Amino acid sequence: MDSFLVNSPHSTPKVGFGYGIIHSKKVYIYVQEDPCPYQIVITGPKSTGSGQYEYIVITNWTKFPLVAMTRDLAQFNANYRNKLIQRFRNEGYIHEFLS
């Protein structure tokens, strides 16, 4: 979290949310006013009954944080969790640096 002034040194302070990552000896700093800059990156299968997704995965451009939202946790753990973790590894969401 960082605070900053807009337009003049005497203006009302604003607060921004952000974080940095280090990758390949470069530092990327990510700060923005919107504390919820997420996109849906993976959708699970649709339920046969409701036609709604069993789970979704959201993240931002840095792939951190990675959030899975599910309708039924027990069903998710039994049917999708292990395959999804492997997919995260294959697509670069999880790697040795984060483990």
mmCIF file of C-alpha atoms in Angstrom:
data_model
loop_
_atom_site.group_PDB
_atom_site.id
_atom_site.type_symbol
_atom_site.label_atom_id
_atom_site.label_comp_id
_atom_site.label_asym_id
_atom_site.label_seq_id
_atom_site.Cartn_x
_atom_site.Cartn_y
_atom_site.Cartn_z
ATOM 1 C CA MET A 1 0.000 0.000 0.000
ATOM 2 C CA ASP A 2 1.273 3.482 -0.817
ATOM 3 C CA SER A 3 -0.075 6.983 -0.377
ATOM 4 C CA PHE A 4 0.525 9.802 -2.830
ATOM 5 C CA LEU A 5 -0.614 13.348 -3.612
ATOM 6 C CA VAL A 6 -2.407 14.397 -6.793
ATOM 7 C CA ASN A 7 -1.933 17.769 -8.545
ATOM 8 C CA SER A 8 -0.063 19.567 -5.740
ATOM 9 C CA PRO A 9 2.013 18.890 -2.616
ATOM 10 C CA HIS A 10 -0.861 20.251 -0.514
ATOM 11 C CA SER A 11 -3.701 18.186 -1.996
ATOM 12 C CA THR A 12 -5.549 15.455 -0.152
ATOM 13 C CA PRO A 13 -3.523 12.233 -0.004
ATOM 14 C CA LYS A 14 -4.793 9.255 -1.978
ATOM 15 C CA VAL A 15 -4.023 5.641 -1.229
ATOM 16 C CA GLY A 16 -3.031 3.054 -3.809
ATOM 17 C CA PHE A 17 -2.718 -0.678 -3.453
ATOM 18 C CA GLY A 18 0.136 -2.512 -5.085
ATOM 19 C CA TYR A 19 3.072 -4.844 -4.863
ATOM 20 C CA GLY A 20 6.248 -5.685 -6.698
ATOM 21 C CA ILE A 21 7.689 -8.817 -8.208
ATOM 22 C CA ILE A 22 11.244 -9.698 -9.181
ATOM 23 C CA HIS A 23 11.651 -11.652 -12.409
ATOM 24 C CA SER A 24 14.827 -12.219 -14.433
ATOM 25 C CA LYS A 25 16.748 -9.617 -12.409
ATOM 26 C CA LYS A 26 14.095 -6.963 -13.099
ATOM 27 C CA VAL A 27 11.698 -5.444 -10.591
ATOM 28 C CA TYR A 28 8.113 -4.820 -11.667
ATOM 29 C CA ILE A 29 6.087 -2.530 -9.428
ATOM 30 C CA TYR A 30 2.335 -2.672 -9.710
ATOM 31 C CA VAL A 31 0.293 0.117 -8.119
ATOM 32 C CA GLN A 32 -3.196 1.219 -9.028
ATOM 33 C CA GLU A 33 -6.234 2.782 -7.421
ATOM 34 C CA ASP A 34 -8.510 -0.172 -8.222
ATOM 35 C CA PRO A 35 -7.884 -2.799 -5.504
ATOM 36 C CA CYS A 36 -9.720 -5.463 -7.531
ATOM 37 C CA PRO A 37 -8.147 -5.655 -11.012
ATOM 38 C CA TYR A 38 -8.987 -9.303 -11.678
ATOM 39 C CA GLN A 39 -9.946 -11.242 -14.781
ATOM 40 C CA ILE A 40 -11.428 -14.697 -15.124
ATOM 41 C CA VAL A 41 -8.633 -16.860 -16.555
ATOM 42 C CA ILE A 42 -10.092 -20.373 -16.219
ATOM 43 C CA THR A 43 -13.656 -21.640 -16.050
ATOM 44 C CA GLY A 44 -14.667 -25.089 -14.924
ATOM 45 C CA PRO A 45 -17.325 -27.227 -16.568
ATOM 46 C CA LYS A 46 -20.931 -26.099 -16.528
ATOM 47 C CA SER A 47 -23.336 -27.805 -14.159
ATOM 48 C CA THR A 48 -25.901 -29.954 -15.951
ATOM 49 C CA GLY A 49 -28.637 -28.741 -13.616
ATOM 50 C CA SER A 50 -28.132 -24.978 -13.458
ATOM 51 C CA GLY A 51 -25.867 -24.433 -16.465
ATOM 52 C CA GLN A 52 -23.533 -22.384 -14.252
ATOM 53 C CA TYR A 53 -19.793 -22.989 -13.911
ATOM 54 C CA GLU A 54 -18.646 -25.392 -11.191
ATOM 55 C CA TYR A 55 -15.653 -23.113 -10.493
ATOM 56 C CA ILE A 56 -13.775 -20.119 -11.854
ATOM 57 C CA VAL A 57 -10.205 -18.942 -11.381
ATOM 58 C CA ILE A 58 -9.371 -15.241 -11.267
ATOM 59 C CA THR A 59 -6.047 -13.401 -11.251
ATOM 60 C CA ASN A 60 -4.374 -10.267 -12.637
ATOM 61 C CA TRP A 61 -1.547 -9.615 -15.110
ATOM 62 C CA THR A 62 1.134 -10.764 -12.643
ATOM 63 C CA LYS A 63 -0.661 -14.075 -12.035
ATOM 64 C CA PHE A 64 -0.656 -13.242 -8.308
ATOM 65 C CA PRO A 65 -2.822 -13.689 -6.388
ATOM 66 C CA LEU A 66 -4.490 -16.686 -7.962
ATOM 67 C CA VAL A 67 -8.001 -17.295 -6.607
ATOM 68 C CA ALA A 68 -10.282 -20.265 -7.305
ATOM 69 C CA MET A 69 -13.964 -19.834 -6.473
ATOM 70 C CA THR A 70 -16.167 -22.920 -6.377
ATOM 71 C CA ARG A 71 -19.797 -23.740 -5.710
ATOM 72 C CA ASP A 72 -19.114 -26.965 -3.795
ATOM 73 C CA LEU A 73 -15.720 -27.337 -2.092
ATOM 74 C CA ALA A 74 -16.014 -31.097 -1.480
ATOM 75 C CA GLN A 75 -16.914 -31.732 -5.131
ATOM 76 C CA PHE A 76 -14.118 -29.412 -6.289
ATOM 77 C CA ASN A 77 -11.524 -31.205 -4.144
ATOM 78 C CA ALA A 78 -12.703 -34.633 -5.289
ATOM 79 C CA ASN A 79 -13.067 -33.892 -9.015
ATOM 80 C CA TYR A 80 -11.051 -30.861 -10.117
ATOM 81 C CA ARG A 81 -8.374 -29.780 -7.617
ATOM 82 C CA ASN A 82 -5.448 -32.011 -8.668
ATOM 83 C CA LYS A 83 -6.021 -31.466 -12.409
ATOM 84 C CA LEU A 84 -6.263 -27.726 -11.852
ATOM 85 C CA ILE A 85 -3.021 -27.606 -9.843
ATOM 86 C CA GLN A 86 -1.251 -29.436 -12.683
ATOM 87 C CA ARG A 87 -2.728 -26.981 -15.180
ATOM 88 C CA PHE A 88 -1.458 -24.087 -13.016
ATOM 89 C CA ARG A 89 2.052 -25.558 -13.193
ATOM 90 C CA ASN A 90 1.851 -26.144 -16.953
ATOM 91 C CA GLU A 91 0.643 -22.590 -17.642
ATOM 92 C CA GLY A 92 3.169 -20.875 -15.357
ATOM 93 C CA TYR A 93 0.863 -19.907 -12.493
ATOM 94 C CA ILE A 94 2.836 -22.118 -10.095
ATOM 95 C CA HIS A 95 6.588 -22.667 -10.376
ATOM 96 C CA GLU A 96 9.570 -23.471 -8.153
ATOM 97 C CA PHE A 97 10.057 -19.823 -7.148
ATOM 98 C CA LEU A 98 6.598 -19.757 -5.517
ATOM 99 C CA SER A 99 6.622 -23.251 -4.012
#
